[in-house]
XYZ file of C-alpha atoms in Angstrom:
215
model
C 19.732 44.422 7.773
C 19.348 42.410 4.949
C 17.991 38.986 5.604
C 18.350 36.102 3.059
C 16.073 33.045 3.412
C 17.333 29.709 1.914
C 14.954 26.847 1.482
C 16.733 23.382 1.786
C 16.255 21.224 -1.194
C 13.832 17.892 -1.084
C 11.827 16.054 -3.630
C 8.026 16.343 -3.594
C 5.037 14.911 -5.378
C 3.301 16.078 -8.627
C -0.187 15.632 -8.236
C -3.228 16.123 -11.214
C -6.553 15.056 -12.314
C -6.244 13.267 -15.740
C -8.807 14.348 -18.421
C -11.739 11.813 -19.109
C -10.267 10.654 -22.628
C -7.293 9.548 -20.897
C -9.095 7.626 -18.224
C -11.198 5.957 -20.554
C -8.274 4.862 -22.307
C -6.801 3.483 -19.355
C -9.938 1.746 -18.674
C -9.825 0.334 -22.014
C -6.481 -1.183 -21.270
C -7.435 -2.638 -17.996
C -10.308 -4.675 -19.905
C -8.060 -5.717 -22.385
C -5.473 -6.952 -19.981
C -8.364 -9.110 -18.119
C -9.022 -10.794 -21.366
C -5.200 -12.171 -21.254
C -3.938 -11.764 -17.863
C -0.523 -12.097 -16.471
C 0.093 -12.222 -12.854
C 2.237 -9.284 -11.247
C 2.028 -10.051 -7.831
C 5.580 -11.785 -7.950
C 7.549 -8.642 -7.912
C 4.975 -6.523 -5.862
C 4.484 -6.098 -2.083
C 0.830 -5.794 -1.882
C -1.087 -8.545 0.288
C -4.257 -8.134 -2.306
C -6.402 -10.347 -4.494
C -5.080 -9.280 -7.700
C -2.375 -7.542 -9.551
C -2.152 -7.695 -13.227
C 0.648 -6.619 -15.816
C -0.538 -3.848 -18.486
C 0.552 -3.962 -21.778
C 3.711 -1.699 -22.235
C 3.607 -1.979 -26.057
C -0.117 -0.958 -26.461
C -0.760 2.213 -28.593
C -2.622 3.331 -25.488
C 0.441 2.889 -23.293
C 2.454 4.707 -25.829
C 0.025 7.652 -25.943
C 0.047 7.639 -22.183
C 3.712 7.905 -21.900
C 4.188 10.794 -24.140
C 1.094 12.771 -23.241
C 0.792 12.203 -19.508
C 4.176 10.773 -18.094
C 6.244 13.124 -19.878
C 4.127 16.292 -18.601
C 4.318 14.876 -14.885
C 8.073 13.919 -15.071
C 8.930 17.369 -16.915
C 6.788 19.263 -13.743
C 8.971 17.277 -11.453
C 12.046 18.186 -12.789
C 11.129 21.721 -13.299
C 10.272 21.734 -9.377
C 13.318 20.033 -7.870
C 15.811 19.014 -10.586
C 16.850 15.934 -11.991
C 17.110 13.223 -9.330
C 20.307 11.259 -8.071
C 22.337 13.420 -10.510
C 20.937 12.159 -13.634
C 21.611 14.797 -16.509
C 19.331 13.331 -19.504
C 15.819 13.311 -19.211
C 15.447 11.512 -22.451
C 17.017 8.479 -20.844
C 13.899 7.585 -19.158
C 11.285 5.202 -19.923
C 8.275 3.048 -18.510
C 9.886 0.318 -17.041
C 6.739 -1.521 -15.053
C 2.940 -1.026 -15.557
C 0.412 -2.799 -13.694
C -3.308 -2.572 -12.150
C -4.115 -3.477 -8.626
C -7.557 -4.855 -7.369
C -8.030 -4.459 -3.631
C -10.497 -5.752 -1.425
C -11.680 -5.124 2.109
C -8.999 -6.076 4.657
C -6.186 -6.243 2.155
C -3.299 -4.002 2.400
C 0.086 -2.871 0.760
C 3.081 -2.821 3.547
C 5.244 -0.133 3.779
C 7.696 -0.263 0.624
C 9.438 1.497 -2.203
C 9.811 0.917 -5.836
C 12.484 0.384 -8.354
C 13.564 2.989 -10.903
C 13.785 6.727 -10.610
C 9.993 7.642 -10.592
C 6.725 5.871 -9.874
C 3.140 6.748 -10.091
C -0.348 5.808 -9.277
C -3.594 6.614 -10.664
C -6.880 5.937 -8.511
C -9.314 4.533 -10.967
C -12.136 3.379 -8.643
C -12.650 4.124 -5.031
C -15.546 2.371 -3.268
C -14.755 3.910 0.042
C -15.232 7.161 1.765
C -12.496 7.750 4.486
C -14.940 9.731 6.436
C -16.966 6.980 6.755
C -14.312 4.377 7.477
C -12.748 6.533 10.090
C -16.165 6.231 11.879
C -16.004 2.433 11.984
C -15.865 0.964 15.577
C -12.209 -0.429 14.514
C -11.234 3.085 14.290
C -13.444 5.752 15.994
C -11.957 5.229 19.420
C -8.183 5.225 17.929
C -5.846 7.968 18.180
C -4.465 6.891 14.563
C -8.009 6.929 12.694
C -6.315 8.974 9.862
C -4.861 6.021 8.811
C -7.662 3.788 7.917
C -8.176 3.020 4.223
C -5.800 5.732 3.219
C -2.615 5.738 1.191
C 0.445 7.111 3.420
C 3.797 8.467 2.389
C 6.888 8.417 4.807
C 9.813 10.810 4.622
C 12.379 12.760 7.025
C 12.784 16.207 7.435
C 15.926 18.107 7.463
C 16.203 17.283 11.232
C 15.891 13.762 10.704
C 12.479 13.706 12.136
C 9.909 11.265 10.797
C 7.025 12.927 8.614
C 4.128 11.583 6.850
C 1.698 12.600 4.047
C -1.768 10.891 3.762
C -3.980 10.630 0.613
C -7.561 10.150 1.974
C -9.448 7.873 0.004
C -12.676 9.642 -1.169
C -14.639 9.230 -4.581
C -13.409 12.711 -5.514
C -9.736 11.206 -5.979
C -11.163 9.055 -8.938
C -9.012 10.103 -11.976
C -6.196 11.490 -9.810
C -2.536 10.637 -10.777
C 0.308 11.415 -8.445
C 3.962 10.931 -9.483
C 6.663 10.597 -6.753
C 10.315 9.457 -6.296
C 10.316 5.617 -6.725
C 12.437 5.111 -3.242
C 9.938 7.046 -1.313
C 8.408 4.653 1.245
C 4.474 4.412 1.337
C 1.969 1.895 2.167
C -1.924 1.372 1.611
C -4.126 0.777 4.723
C -6.872 -1.766 4.532
C -10.593 -0.867 4.347
C -13.432 -2.483 5.919
C -17.178 -3.061 5.938
C -17.177 -2.573 2.114
C -17.723 -5.247 -0.532
C -16.442 -2.944 -3.254
C -12.916 -3.199 -5.206
C -10.676 -0.355 -5.224
C -8.598 -0.255 -8.571
C -5.339 1.761 -9.160
C -2.999 1.859 -11.900
C 0.576 1.909 -11.000
C 4.047 2.033 -12.679
C 7.600 2.708 -12.350
C 10.180 4.886 -14.891
C 13.510 3.825 -14.785
C 16.971 4.873 -16.664
C 17.558 3.488 -19.981
C 21.304 2.434 -20.561
C 23.348 0.849 -23.518
C 21.306 -0.876 -25.975
C 17.788 -0.335 -24.745
C 18.787 3.607 -24.624
C 19.734 3.550 -28.405
C 16.748 1.389 -29.143
C 14.322 4.187 -27.593
């Protein structure tokens, strides 16, 4: 008797550690942004101190788009195919690019993004999840796995609710993940730490009409 196993399709996340030279360039872009900041909080869900727009026309951004974003998007397409019936990878471009500065007790409520793909790069993580979950506020809780972490929400093929957590530890600094923009996620607050968590995020959207021709 021959048995055939079929995996039902779903989208996933592409994760990778960025090279030191790429991280150095992004830090430079962040510092340049601080010199002439423009507030990004108006279009973001975060309940955090500061979010600033990053320069999408910088040579650093151009290099990042073609040497990093394209590699991650290509891997996502290779693994799960083009999303939402799209057939032209070359119609994608970076539509939003920003940096978040999160302090203790601040958070990002459950939300999703615009565009086709989104990404986040953890640049600075001042906390340790292993330490955070031992704080009195969480140590006796049956959900102490969420404190300080980033969590994704999705449904399985039976309609059940599933989650995926990224546990915030120093080892995650320099890590980038790319995921479907419509995938719900949230960032829980951290406590008893005066440091600032710094992350860079962005959206990748479909170019159409005149914008497509220009790019």
